[in-house]
């Protein structure tokens, strides 16, 4: 028999997993790139902060010099372009400074000359690292890059440490970062050391991380949702195919039986016997009745859980109804079935749906006989307990595996041994629907190869 090929589940799972992994890799790469960019940006900002700090400190120190030291006259003597030298003589009341370039490559601009003059001028001023540290903190606050740091002051000529803020940040570990050295004056340079600024980077990446997390969650949810849809379509296709197979099997046997008898009846010699003719007609009628019952069963069980159906409640004798169901099975089944019943004497007139509740009990008994061993024993009890009617149907049949128990009430679901009997997978889901219609429930206890016990529980109503 032709069956539509269904998309391989393993391929789908691999595709889903790969898609999520690709998204994760892309997001990780994007975050690493963003982190690297912000890390370089912060390094540049720390360099700028130190330059700004040094400039402010030098300006403050220069402003503290005596006014006569601030009045500087400059005289530049430029020789011709091939002369390769420049003399700049700076005469003040306190200092005579001479700047000389020793090669043409080291020509100084006026700004550089002024910077050198300032360096000479403040060289002998008292050095205060606390003031330098205070300026550095203010600059970093303004730039919103404040972190733990150390300022180290070195000798310009010997690179010897002269002073430090001593916050214990400076060490030789790989987690410590540093700026380049900046000139404080002609005798001192300063350098800043700081710890790995990861916390600052992540703080600045907060909105980016939140956006990335939301995108990632949405993508994973979308992939998972698509996977669920494909799985559902796969299940629907499987159920449809199983239903067609089951219907074909169920309808084929009674039709073939009726056709076989009809072919025999075409024989004139066979029709001469009234007794044979009567048996043949009876057999055809039985087969057609089986088809009619099958179609009626499908119509009854093909309900929709989405629609609520109000039961047609009537007063009836539940004992008599169950006895009639048992009698019908005893007459129709070739296999011998031993019924053991117990009825609570307090249950006489009960209100229930006279069509659906008997059909639900009939489904349970039918399953017990279909999926039974050679000797069939079915125990049926009806008891009243705490204003609830409990109708129990137990058997000594094949039972249900523990892994299948949560699924047996799903529409069209069939356990392994039920597939061999070509059932439609509608019976137990219909029974559960009838219980809910009566505002009750159904419970099952089962041991594989030992038997099952189904209990229908509905509220007791007698008026």
XYZ file of N, CA, C and O in Angstrom, residues 249-382:
536
model
N -9.396 -1.674 6.294
C -9.405 -3.024 6.859
C -10.770 -3.375 7.449
O -11.289 -4.481 7.238
N -11.345 -2.437 8.215
C -12.622 -2.702 8.885
C -13.759 -2.904 7.891
O -14.668 -3.714 8.121
N -13.735 -2.142 6.797
C -14.828 -2.235 5.827
C -14.645 -3.386 4.833
O -15.626 -3.925 4.309
N -13.402 -3.769 4.597
C -13.141 -4.781 3.563
C -13.730 -6.146 3.922
O -14.360 -6.792 3.089
N -13.578 -6.576 5.155
C -14.007 -7.922 5.531
C -15.514 -8.134 5.417
O -15.955 -9.111 4.790
N -16.353 -7.267 5.988
C -17.806 -7.495 5.807
C -18.251 -7.342 4.351
O -19.152 -8.058 3.899
N -17.608 -6.429 3.612
C -17.969 -6.280 2.194
C -17.589 -7.520 1.395
O -18.371 -8.000 0.559
N -16.390 -8.045 1.653
C -15.977 -9.248 0.943
C -16.871 -10.431 1.294
O -17.198 -11.256 0.426
N -17.274 -10.512 2.565
C -18.180 -11.588 2.968
C -19.509 -11.496 2.250
O -20.036 -12.505 1.752
N -20.060 -10.281 2.170
C -21.350 -10.097 1.485
C -21.225 -10.394 0.001
O -22.113 -11.035 -0.608
N -20.122 -9.951 -0.615
C -19.918 -10.203 -2.046
C -19.756 -11.696 -2.335
O -20.271 -12.214 -3.332
N -19.057 -12.393 -1.443
C -18.853 -13.839 -1.640
C -20.186 -14.583 -1.605
O -20.458 -15.461 -2.445
N -21.004 -14.233 -0.634
C -22.323 -14.890 -0.529
C -23.183 -14.537 -1.733
O -23.917 -15.380 -2.289
N -23.113 -13.281 -2.196
C -23.907 -12.862 -3.356
C -23.492 -13.642 -4.603
O -24.340 -14.031 -5.430
N -22.199 -13.889 -4.749
C -21.717 -14.669 -5.894
C -22.233 -16.106 -5.831
O -22.583 -16.705 -6.858
N -22.258 -16.676 -4.621
C -22.770 -18.041 -4.457
C -24.259 -18.101 -4.806
O -24.744 -19.060 -5.427
N -24.978 -17.041 -4.428
C -26.433 -17.025 -4.692
C -26.750 -16.939 -6.177
O -27.878 -17.225 -6.604
N -25.790 -16.519 -6.990
C -26.018 -16.479 -8.434
C -26.116 -17.885 -9.043
O -26.604 -18.056 -10.158
N -25.682 -18.878 -8.283
C -25.783 -20.273 -8.751
C -27.237 -20.741 -8.630
O -27.783 -20.777 -7.523
N -27.894 -21.123 -9.765
C -29.315 -21.530 -9.732
C -29.579 -22.702 -8.801
O -30.596 -22.739 -8.103
N -28.654 -23.653 -8.766
C -28.868 -24.834 -7.915
C -28.866 -24.467 -6.437
O -29.568 -25.083 -5.624
N -28.061 -23.453 -6.096
C -28.008 -23.017 -4.705
C -29.314 -22.361 -4.299
O -29.803 -22.543 -3.175
N -29.924 -21.610 -5.191
C -31.139 -20.863 -4.888
C -32.361 -21.762 -4.796
O -33.422 -21.348 -4.314
N -32.258 -23.025 -5.273
C -33.407 -23.929 -5.205
C -33.737 -24.326 -3.789
O -34.873 -24.685 -3.486
N -32.752 -24.245 -2.895
C -32.987 -24.634 -1.502
C -33.392 -23.405 -0.692
O -32.588 -22.484 -0.518
N -34.627 -23.363 -0.188
C -35.083 -22.225 0.614
C -34.215 -22.020 1.862
O -33.960 -20.886 2.284
N -33.760 -23.143 2.449
C -32.960 -23.049 3.663
C -31.615 -22.372 3.387
O -31.180 -21.486 4.118
N -30.976 -22.805 2.259
C -29.707 -22.169 1.895
C -29.886 -20.692 1.559
O -29.061 -19.841 1.928
N -30.968 -20.392 0.831
C -31.236 -19.016 0.437
C -31.430 -18.133 1.671
O -30.919 -17.019 1.759
N -32.160 -18.660 2.662
C -32.429 -17.903 3.885
C -31.136 -17.634 4.667
O -30.906 -16.529 5.157
N -30.249 -18.669 4.732
C -28.982 -18.498 5.454
C -28.081 -17.491 4.743
O -27.392 -16.683 5.378
N -28.088 -17.548 3.398
C -27.250 -16.635 2.627
C -27.708 -15.192 2.813
O -26.894 -14.283 3.013
N -29.018 -15.002 2.737
C -29.566 -13.645 2.919
C -29.255 -13.143 4.338
O -28.907 -11.973 4.539
N -29.388 -14.049 5.315
C -29.098 -13.672 6.704
C -27.629 -13.264 6.866
O -27.307 -12.320 7.584
N -26.750 -14.008 6.155
C -25.322 -13.698 6.245
C -25.003 -12.350 5.616
O -24.216 -11.556 6.142
N -25.625 -12.089 4.468
C -25.425 -10.783 3.818
C -25.921 -9.661 4.730
O -25.254 -8.627 4.886
N -27.063 -9.896 5.323
C -27.639 -8.886 6.216
C -26.717 -8.630 7.416
O -26.523 -7.475 7.839
N -26.149 -9.709 7.965
C -25.231 -9.563 9.114
C -24.025 -8.726 8.739
O -23.582 -7.832 9.491
N -23.448 -9.010 7.562
C -22.281 -8.246 7.117
C -22.612 -6.774 6.895
O -21.835 -5.883 7.248
N -23.787 -6.527 6.309
C -24.208 -5.140 6.092
C -24.489 -4.438 7.415
O -24.206 -3.241 7.571
N -25.044 -5.197 8.377
C -25.263 -4.639 9.715
C -23.933 -4.251 10.367
O -23.835 -3.221 11.054
N -22.912 -5.078 10.159
C -21.577 -4.768 10.713
C -21.033 -3.467 10.130
O -20.436 -2.651 10.837
N -21.229 -3.296 8.809
C -20.779 -2.055 8.170
C -21.545 -0.868 8.729
O -20.976 0.191 9.021
N -22.856 -1.045 8.895
C -23.688 0.037 9.427
C -23.266 0.413 10.843
O -23.182 1.599 11.184
N -22.982 -0.596 11.674
C -22.542 -0.324 13.046
C -21.182 0.388 13.070
O -20.952 1.277 13.897
N -20.306 -0.022 12.150
C -19.003 0.628 12.078
C -19.146 2.105 11.726
O -18.534 2.973 12.355
N -19.981 2.401 10.718
C -20.182 3.791 10.312
C -20.856 4.593 11.425
O -20.520 5.759 11.663
N -21.788 3.961 12.111
C -22.464 4.641 13.220
C -21.477 4.932 14.345
O -21.507 5.999 14.956
N -20.578 3.957 14.589
C -19.561 4.157 15.621
C -18.658 5.340 15.283
O -18.309 6.136 16.149
N -18.294 5.454 14.005
C -17.435 6.571 13.576
C -18.153 7.899 13.759
O -17.573 8.886 14.224
N -19.434 7.939 13.401
C -20.211 9.177 13.542
C -20.299 9.590 15.004
O -20.141 10.759 15.365
N -20.543 8.591 15.895
C -20.677 8.900 17.316
C -19.365 9.393 17.901
O -19.299 10.362 18.658
N -18.263 8.706 17.511
C -16.967 8.999 18.123
C -16.269 10.186 17.489
O -15.337 10.739 18.082
N -16.655 10.562 16.274
C -15.986 11.680 15.600
C -16.557 13.003 16.074
O -17.136 13.771 15.327
N -16.418 13.245 17.363
C -16.873 14.476 17.997
C -15.757 15.503 17.939
O -14.630 15.203 17.562
N -16.058 16.701 18.337
C -15.034 17.752 18.407
C -14.896 18.205 19.849
O -15.872 18.610 20.475
N -13.665 18.109 20.397
C -13.438 18.545 21.770
C -13.609 20.053 21.920
O -13.783 20.570 22.998
N -13.576 20.760 20.796
C -13.700 22.217 20.834
C -15.132 22.650 21.149
O -15.372 23.743 21.623
N -16.094 21.783 20.829
C -17.503 22.131 21.016
C -18.050 21.424 22.246
O -17.835 20.228 22.436
N -18.749 22.159 23.066
C -19.339 21.558 24.260
C -20.727 21.019 23.910
O -21.537 21.691 23.286
N -20.961 19.777 24.340
C -22.225 19.127 24.032
C -22.984 18.911 25.337
O -22.488 18.286 26.270
N -24.182 19.437 25.411
C -25.014 19.264 26.605
C -25.640 17.867 26.595
O -26.300 17.477 25.639
N -25.418 17.074 27.639
C -25.993 15.722 27.670
C -27.511 15.769 27.791
O -28.080 16.658 28.434
N -28.153 14.798 27.158
C -29.606 14.670 27.258
C -29.924 13.791 28.471
O -30.088 12.573 28.356
N -29.956 14.399 29.642
C -30.083 13.645 30.888
C -31.495 13.110 31.088
O -32.477 13.819 30.891
N -31.551 11.843 31.487
C -32.831 11.191 31.794
C -32.639 10.289 33.003
O -31.535 9.841 33.293
N -33.739 10.032 33.705
C -33.692 9.114 34.840
C -33.727 7.685 34.307
O -34.558 7.345 33.456
N -32.831 6.864 34.784
C -32.796 5.471 34.331
C -32.169 4.573 35.363
O -31.549 5.022 36.327
N -32.328 3.273 35.140
C -31.748 2.267 36.024
C -30.398 1.842 35.444
O -30.351 1.156 34.421
N -29.342 2.277 36.064
C -27.999 2.026 35.550
C -27.669 0.536 35.542
O -26.962 0.046 34.651
N -28.219 -0.199 36.518
C -27.976 -1.650 36.574
C -28.531 -2.331 35.329
O -27.844 -3.162 34.698
N -29.771 -1.983 34.977
C -30.403 -2.606 33.808
C -29.656 -2.260 32.530
O -29.497 -3.112 31.648
N -29.212 -0.998 32.432
C -28.490 -0.565 31.224
C -27.206 -1.372 31.046
O -26.906 -1.866 29.950
N -26.452 -1.530 32.129
C -25.179 -2.272 32.047
C -25.440 -3.744 31.750
O -24.703 -4.378 30.971
N -26.482 -4.318 32.338
C -26.826 -5.719 32.058
C -27.182 -5.921 30.590
O -26.825 -6.948 29.981
N -27.881 -4.949 29.987
C -28.201 -5.038 28.561
C -26.940 -4.997 27.700
O -26.824 -5.717 26.700
N -25.994 -4.142 28.100
C -24.728 -4.069 27.368
C -23.995 -5.409 27.456
O -23.473 -5.921 26.450
N -23.961 -5.986 28.651
C -23.285 -7.279 28.830
C -23.945 -8.353 27.989
O -23.271 -9.181 27.346
N -25.269 -8.367 27.964
C -26.011 -9.362 27.174
C -25.689 -9.246 25.686
O -25.526 -10.251 24.991
N -25.602 -8.003 25.186
C -25.306 -7.808 23.762
C -23.932 -8.360 23.397
O -23.740 -8.942 22.330
N -22.986 -8.229 24.287
C -21.642 -8.771 24.022
C -21.661 -10.292 24.082
O -20.973 -10.961 23.311
N -22.417 -10.839 25.017
C -22.482 -12.297 25.145
C -23.073 -12.944 23.895
O -22.697 -14.048 23.514
N -24.002 -12.237 23.234
C -24.651 -12.783 22.033
C -23.789 -12.606 20.782
O -23.777 -13.474 19.905
N -23.069 -11.478 20.682
C -22.366 -11.139 19.435
C -20.944 -11.699 19.350
O -20.436 -11.898 18.250
N -20.289 -11.928 20.488
C -18.903 -12.375 20.449
C -18.820 -13.906 20.439
O -19.503 -14.582 21.205
N -17.970 -14.437 19.545
C -17.739 -15.879 19.479
C -16.902 -16.326 20.673
O -17.118 -17.400 21.234
N -15.934 -15.478 21.060
C -15.045 -15.798 22.183
C -15.859 -15.806 23.480
O -16.706 -14.944 23.706
N -15.592 -16.793 24.325
C -16.280 -16.869 25.609
C -15.748 -15.801 26.558
O -14.547 -15.652 26.723
N -16.667 -15.085 27.173
C -16.305 -14.015 28.101
C -17.025 -14.259 29.417
O -18.256 -14.417 29.449
N -16.263 -14.303 30.507
C -16.840 -14.443 31.849
C -16.982 -13.068 32.474
O -15.982 -12.362 32.675
N -18.227 -12.676 32.762
C -18.514 -11.387 33.387
C -18.770 -11.584 34.878
O -19.516 -12.488 35.273
N -18.143 -10.750 35.686
C -18.396 -10.715 37.125
C -18.862 -9.306 37.454
O -18.158 -8.330 37.165
N -20.052 -9.175 38.046
C -20.615 -7.836 38.284
C -20.901 -7.616 39.765
O -21.180 -8.558 40.514
N -20.827 -6.358 40.146
C -21.232 -5.951 41.484
C -21.916 -4.601 41.360
O -21.350 -3.643 40.821
N -23.129 -4.510 41.878
C -23.902 -3.274 41.803
C -24.264 -2.816 43.214
O -24.753 -3.622 44.036
N -24.047 -1.573 43.490
C -24.414 -0.980 44.779
C -25.940 -0.941 44.869
O -26.625 -0.427 43.976
N -26.467 -1.468 45.968
C -27.929 -1.527 46.137
C -28.555 -0.149 46.281
O -29.752 0.028 46.034
N -27.746 0.831 46.687
C -28.272 2.193 46.861
C -28.486 2.910 45.534
O -29.067 3.984 45.504
N -27.973 2.328 44.452
C -28.105 2.954 43.139
C -29.250 2.303 42.374
O -29.141 1.175 41.897
N -30.323 3.028 42.288
C -31.472 2.527 41.505
C -31.771 3.537 40.396
O -31.342 3.352 39.265
N -32.483 4.578 40.747
C -32.783 5.621 39.757
C -31.655 6.658 39.730
O -31.384 7.335 40.723
N -30.999 6.770 38.571
C -29.878 7.685 38.392
C -30.111 8.508 37.136
O -30.670 8.011 36.151
N -29.689 9.769 37.170
C -29.831 10.638 35.998
C -28.535 10.592 35.191
O -27.465 10.890 35.723
N -28.626 10.223 33.913
C -27.455 10.162 33.025
C -27.934 10.234 31.579
O -29.142 10.152 31.299
N -26.994 10.384 30.662
C -27.320 10.395 29.231
C -27.499 8.950 28.769
O -26.536 8.173 28.798
N -28.696 8.559 28.358
C -28.975 7.151 28.038
C -28.314 6.658 26.750
O -28.363 5.458 26.462
N -27.728 7.563 25.977
C -27.075 7.145 24.728
C -25.553 7.085 24.927
O -24.916 6.055 24.683
N -24.978 8.191 25.398
C -23.516 8.274 25.450
C -22.889 7.487 26.603
O -21.827 6.876 26.417
N -23.488 7.482 27.790
C -22.883 6.745 28.896
C -22.856 5.238 28.622
O -21.811 4.598 28.821
N -23.972 4.614 28.147
C -23.899 3.183 27.791
C -22.859 2.919 26.692
O -22.173 1.891 26.730
N -22.751 3.851 25.712
C -21.749 3.674 24.651
C -20.327 3.721 25.212
O -19.446 2.996 24.739
N -20.110 4.576 26.206
C -18.785 4.659 26.829
C -18.439 3.352 27.529
O -17.319 2.832 27.396
N -19.412 2.804 28.290
C -19.183 1.517 28.974
C -18.970 0.408 27.941
O -18.104 -0.462 28.106
N -19.732 0.462 26.845
C -19.595 -0.534 25.786
C -18.190 -0.485 25.170
O -17.621 -1.531 24.846
N -17.648 0.713 25.013
C -16.293 0.853 24.468
C -15.251 0.211 25.380
O -14.329 -0.457 24.905
N -15.416 0.405 26.692
C -14.464 -0.186 27.628
C -14.527 -1.708 27.598
O -13.484 -2.387 27.604
N -15.734 -2.253 27.555
C -15.887 -3.717 27.497
C -15.343 -4.251 26.169
O -14.670 -5.286 26.122
N -15.625 -3.539 25.079
C -15.161 -3.957 23.754
C -13.630 -4.013 23.706
O -13.038 -4.954 23.162
N -12.972 -3.006 24.300
C -11.507 -3.006 24.354
C -10.973 -4.172 25.193
O -9.960 -4.789 24.841
N -11.666 -4.464 26.307
C -11.236 -5.571 27.163
C -11.284 -6.899 26.423
O -10.420 -7.755 26.620
N -12.286 -7.075 25.552
C -12.412 -8.327 24.802
C -11.418 -8.368 23.638
O -10.762 -9.373 23.395
N -11.292 -7.248 22.918
C -10.396 -7.204 21.756
C -8.948 -7.469 22.144
O -8.242 -8.221 21.478
N -8.505 -6.828 23.224
C -7.103 -6.916 23.605
C -6.947 -7.836 24.818
O -6.382 -7.474 25.838
N -7.500 -9.029 24.685
C -7.494 -9.988 25.782
C -6.678 -11.220 25.414
O -6.244 -11.394 24.271
N -6.509 -12.088 26.388
C -5.846 -13.373 26.165
C -6.911 -14.416 25.818
O -8.052 -14.074 25.499
N -6.550 -15.691 25.891
C -7.497 -16.744 25.503
C -8.699 -16.781 26.434
O -9.849 -16.864 25.988
N -8.459 -16.743 27.738
C -9.557 -16.725 28.698
C -9.844 -15.282 29.096
O -8.973 -14.589 29.608
N -11.060 -14.850 28.856
C -11.431 -13.456 29.117
C -12.278 -13.373 30.376
O -13.318 -14.039 30.477
N -11.838 -12.566 31.304
C -12.600 -12.342 32.534
C -12.715 -10.839 32.728
O -11.709 -10.124 32.812
N -13.952 -10.369 32.773
C -14.203 -8.927 32.924
C -15.012 -8.697 34.189
O -16.087 -9.299 34.373
N -14.512 -7.844 35.057
C -15.195 -7.496 36.307
C -15.748 -6.079 36.198
O -15.017 -5.140 35.889
N -17.044 -5.961 36.435
C -17.716 -4.654 36.349
C -18.353 -4.361 37.695
O -19.120 -5.191 38.235
N -18.046 -3.188 38.237
C -18.652 -2.790 39.511
C -19.202 -1.386 39.397
O -18.626 -0.541 38.691
N -20.307 -1.156 40.084
C -20.917 0.176 40.147
C -21.179 0.474 41.614
O -21.992 -0.200 42.254
